[in-house]
Amino acid sequence: QVQLVESGGGLVQPGGSLRLSCAASGSALSYLYTIGWFRQAPGKEREGVSCFSSSDGNTYYADSVKGRFSTSRDNAKNMVYLQMNSLKPEDTAVYYCAAAWNFYGSSWYLPSLYDFWGQGTQVTVAS
């Protein structure tokens, strides 16, 4: 079993930055093939933001965040991070960390493919 706990959310002005953290316990991150970040805004479906694949060593991003967000992981600390820059009001959502034993290639953004989820952390971008 894997437990994921997100932190780092909050209120930030447009153009600002935040770094979200995801702490994993129960299993070393190195054994999990895919670590993903998702978000869900009120009234909208959960959407994939980024994922890191141990299978091919690549990081994938949604078009809406490319060039602004970056994800990294520290296997020694069992931590995953999402650095969010140039934030926009439309980035407002609850952000979730997720993990999967497998990697699904171009389908990485589908929430149904992930085995474990954190409780989420609220990010609000407003002036």
mmCIF file of C-alpha atoms in Angstrom:
data_model
loop_
_atom_site.group_PDB
_atom_site.id
_atom_site.type_symbol
_atom_site.label_atom_id
_atom_site.label_comp_id
_atom_site.label_asym_id
_atom_site.label_seq_id
_atom_site.Cartn_x
_atom_site.Cartn_y
_atom_site.Cartn_z
ATOM 1 C CA GLN A 1 0.000 0.000 0.000
ATOM 2 C CA VAL A 2 1.171 3.508 -0.807
ATOM 3 C CA GLN A 3 0.185 6.673 1.014
ATOM 4 C CA LEU A 4 0.580 10.061 -0.615
ATOM 5 C CA VAL A 5 0.301 13.393 1.184
ATOM 6 C CA GLU A 6 0.364 16.710 -0.671
ATOM 7 C CA SER A 7 1.345 20.049 0.808
ATOM 8 C CA GLY A 8 2.294 23.526 -0.312
ATOM 9 C CA GLY A 9 -0.980 24.831 -1.654
ATOM 10 C CA GLY A 10 -2.295 28.281 -0.886
ATOM 11 C CA LEU A 11 -3.355 31.635 -2.254
ATOM 12 C CA VAL A 12 -1.083 33.314 -4.769
ATOM 13 C CA GLN A 13 -1.449 36.300 -7.055
ATOM 14 C CA PRO A 14 -1.481 35.893 -10.829
ATOM 15 C CA GLY A 15 2.048 35.609 -12.123
ATOM 16 C CA GLY A 16 3.270 34.167 -8.850
ATOM 17 C CA SER A 17 4.788 30.798 -8.023
ATOM 18 C CA LEU A 18 4.118 27.889 -5.714
ATOM 19 C CA ARG A 19 5.841 24.586 -5.121
ATOM 20 C CA LEU A 20 3.728 21.615 -4.202
ATOM 21 C CA SER A 21 5.215 18.633 -2.435
ATOM 22 C CA CYS A 22 4.044 15.054 -2.318
ATOM 23 C CA ALA A 23 5.378 12.743 0.369
ATOM 24 C CA ALA A 24 5.139 9.038 -0.348
ATOM 25 C CA SER A 25 5.185 6.328 2.278
ATOM 26 C CA GLY A 26 4.582 2.614 2.256
ATOM 27 C CA SER A 27 6.684 2.037 -0.822
ATOM 28 C CA ALA A 28 9.804 3.560 -2.236
ATOM 29 C CA LEU A 29 9.122 5.936 -5.095
ATOM 30 C CA SER A 30 11.699 4.137 -7.157
ATOM 31 C CA TYR A 31 9.377 1.127 -7.343
ATOM 32 C CA LEU A 32 6.477 3.136 -8.705
ATOM 33 C CA TYR A 33 6.569 3.466 -12.450
ATOM 34 C CA THR A 34 4.514 6.615 -12.706
ATOM 35 C CA ILE A 35 4.043 9.597 -10.423
ATOM 36 C CA GLY A 36 1.471 12.061 -11.597
ATOM 37 C CA TRP A 37 0.010 15.417 -10.658
ATOM 38 C CA PHE A 38 -3.647 16.094 -11.345
ATOM 39 C CA ARG A 39 -5.990 18.961 -10.608
ATOM 40 C CA GLN A 40 -9.698 19.431 -10.318
ATOM 41 C CA ALA A 41 -11.482 22.746 -10.461
ATOM 42 C CA PRO A 42 -15.057 23.171 -9.184
ATOM 43 C CA GLY A 43 -17.530 21.724 -11.639
ATOM 44 C CA LYS A 44 -14.820 20.252 -13.847
ATOM 45 C CA GLU A 45 -13.350 16.830 -14.325
ATOM 46 C CA ARG A 46 -10.024 15.885 -12.836
ATOM 47 C CA GLU A 47 -7.275 16.530 -15.362
ATOM 48 C CA GLY A 48 -3.702 15.395 -15.697
ATOM 49 C CA VAL A 49 -1.086 18.101 -15.168
ATOM 50 C CA SER A 50 2.152 16.167 -15.372
ATOM 51 C CA CYS A 51 3.700 12.809 -14.780
ATOM 52 C CA PHE A 52 7.122 11.321 -14.382
ATOM 53 C CA SER A 53 7.701 7.896 -15.832
ATOM 54 C CA SER A 54 10.369 5.600 -14.432
ATOM 55 C CA SER A 55 9.828 3.431 -17.496
ATOM 56 C CA ASP A 56 11.373 5.872 -19.951
ATOM 57 C CA GLY A 57 12.729 8.543 -17.602
ATOM 58 C CA ASN A 58 10.614 11.214 -19.240
ATOM 59 C CA THR A 59 8.311 13.827 -17.796
ATOM 60 C CA TYR A 60 5.043 14.636 -19.487
ATOM 61 C CA TYR A 61 3.004 17.823 -19.215
ATOM 62 C CA ALA A 62 -0.427 18.985 -20.206
ATOM 63 C CA ASP A 63 -0.331 21.618 -22.927
ATOM 64 C CA SER A 64 -1.947 24.115 -20.567
ATOM 65 C CA VAL A 65 1.049 24.060 -18.201
ATOM 66 C CA LYS A 66 4.000 23.431 -20.511
ATOM 67 C CA GLY A 67 6.756 25.953 -19.957
ATOM 68 C CA ARG A 68 5.270 27.061 -16.621
ATOM 69 C CA PHE A 69 5.191 23.930 -14.472
ATOM 70 C CA SER A 70 7.935 21.433 -13.793
ATOM 71 C CA THR A 71 7.959 18.254 -11.783
ATOM 72 C CA SER A 72 10.836 16.581 -10.020
ATOM 73 C CA ARG A 73 11.347 13.750 -7.594
ATOM 74 C CA ASP A 74 13.794 12.858 -4.857
ATOM 75 C CA ASN A 75 13.779 9.085 -4.456
ATOM 76 C CA ALA A 76 16.040 9.256 -1.414
ATOM 77 C CA LYS A 77 13.460 11.368 0.401
ATOM 78 C CA ASN A 78 10.445 9.699 -1.218
ATOM 79 C CA MET A 79 9.259 13.115 -2.361
ATOM 80 C CA VAL A 80 7.795 14.481 -5.563
ATOM 81 C CA TYR A 81 7.509 18.179 -6.326
ATOM 82 C CA LEU A 82 5.491 20.338 -8.684
ATOM 83 C CA GLN A 83 6.998 23.761 -9.285
ATOM 84 C CA MET A 84 4.361 26.110 -10.646
ATOM 85 C CA ASN A 85 5.418 29.426 -12.140
ATOM 86 C CA SER A 86 3.555 32.196 -13.942
ATOM 87 C CA LEU A 87 0.345 31.069 -12.314
ATOM 88 C CA LYS A 88 -2.966 32.070 -13.840
ATOM 89 C CA PRO A 89 -6.454 32.265 -12.336
ATOM 90 C CA GLU A 90 -7.408 29.243 -14.439
ATOM 91 C CA ASP A 91 -4.829 27.199 -12.533
ATOM 92 C CA THR A 92 -7.058 27.441 -9.473
ATOM 93 C CA ALA A 93 -7.969 23.911 -8.415
ATOM 94 C CA VAL A 94 -7.370 21.179 -5.913
ATOM 95 C CA TYR A 95 -4.103 19.515 -6.858
ATOM 96 C CA TYR A 96 -3.560 15.816 -6.320
ATOM 97 C CA CYS A 97 -0.520 13.603 -6.340
ATOM 98 C CA ALA A 98 -1.073 10.125 -7.767
ATOM 99 C CA ALA A 99 0.992 7.014 -8.318
ATOM 100 C CA ALA A 100 0.764 3.949 -10.495
ATOM 101 C CA TRP A 101 2.668 0.696 -10.683
ATOM 102 C CA ASN A 102 2.587 0.845 -14.451
ATOM 103 C CA PHE A 103 3.214 3.407 -17.147
ATOM 104 C CA TYR A 104 0.588 3.891 -19.822
ATOM 105 C CA GLY A 105 2.435 6.070 -22.300
ATOM 106 C CA SER A 106 0.297 8.627 -24.073
ATOM 107 C CA SER A 107 -2.621 7.854 -21.721
ATOM 108 C CA TRP A 108 -0.736 9.100 -18.671
ATOM 109 C CA TYR A 109 -3.297 11.851 -18.079
ATOM 110 C CA LEU A 110 -6.208 9.479 -17.370
ATOM 111 C CA PRO A 111 -7.030 9.443 -13.638
ATOM 112 C CA SER A 112 -8.511 5.942 -13.858
ATOM 113 C CA LEU A 113 -5.077 4.463 -14.564
ATOM 114 C CA TYR A 114 -3.593 5.487 -11.222
ATOM 115 C CA ASP A 115 -3.591 3.206 -8.221
ATOM 116 C CA PHE A 116 -2.982 5.609 -5.326
ATOM 117 C CA TRP A 117 -4.066 9.165 -4.572
ATOM 118 C CA GLY A 118 -3.324 11.844 -2.046
ATOM 119 C CA GLN A 119 -6.015 13.918 -0.357
ATOM 120 C CA GLY A 120 -5.285 17.020 -2.423
ATOM 121 C CA THR A 121 -4.150 20.560 -1.682
ATOM 122 C CA GLN A 122 -5.980 23.729 -2.689
ATOM 123 C CA VAL A 123 -4.283 26.200 -5.002
ATOM 124 C CA THR A 124 -6.032 29.522 -5.531
ATOM 125 C CA VAL A 125 -4.717 32.094 -7.965
ATOM 126 C CA ALA A 126 -6.397 35.434 -7.441
ATOM 127 C CA SER A 127 -5.620 39.071 -6.886
#
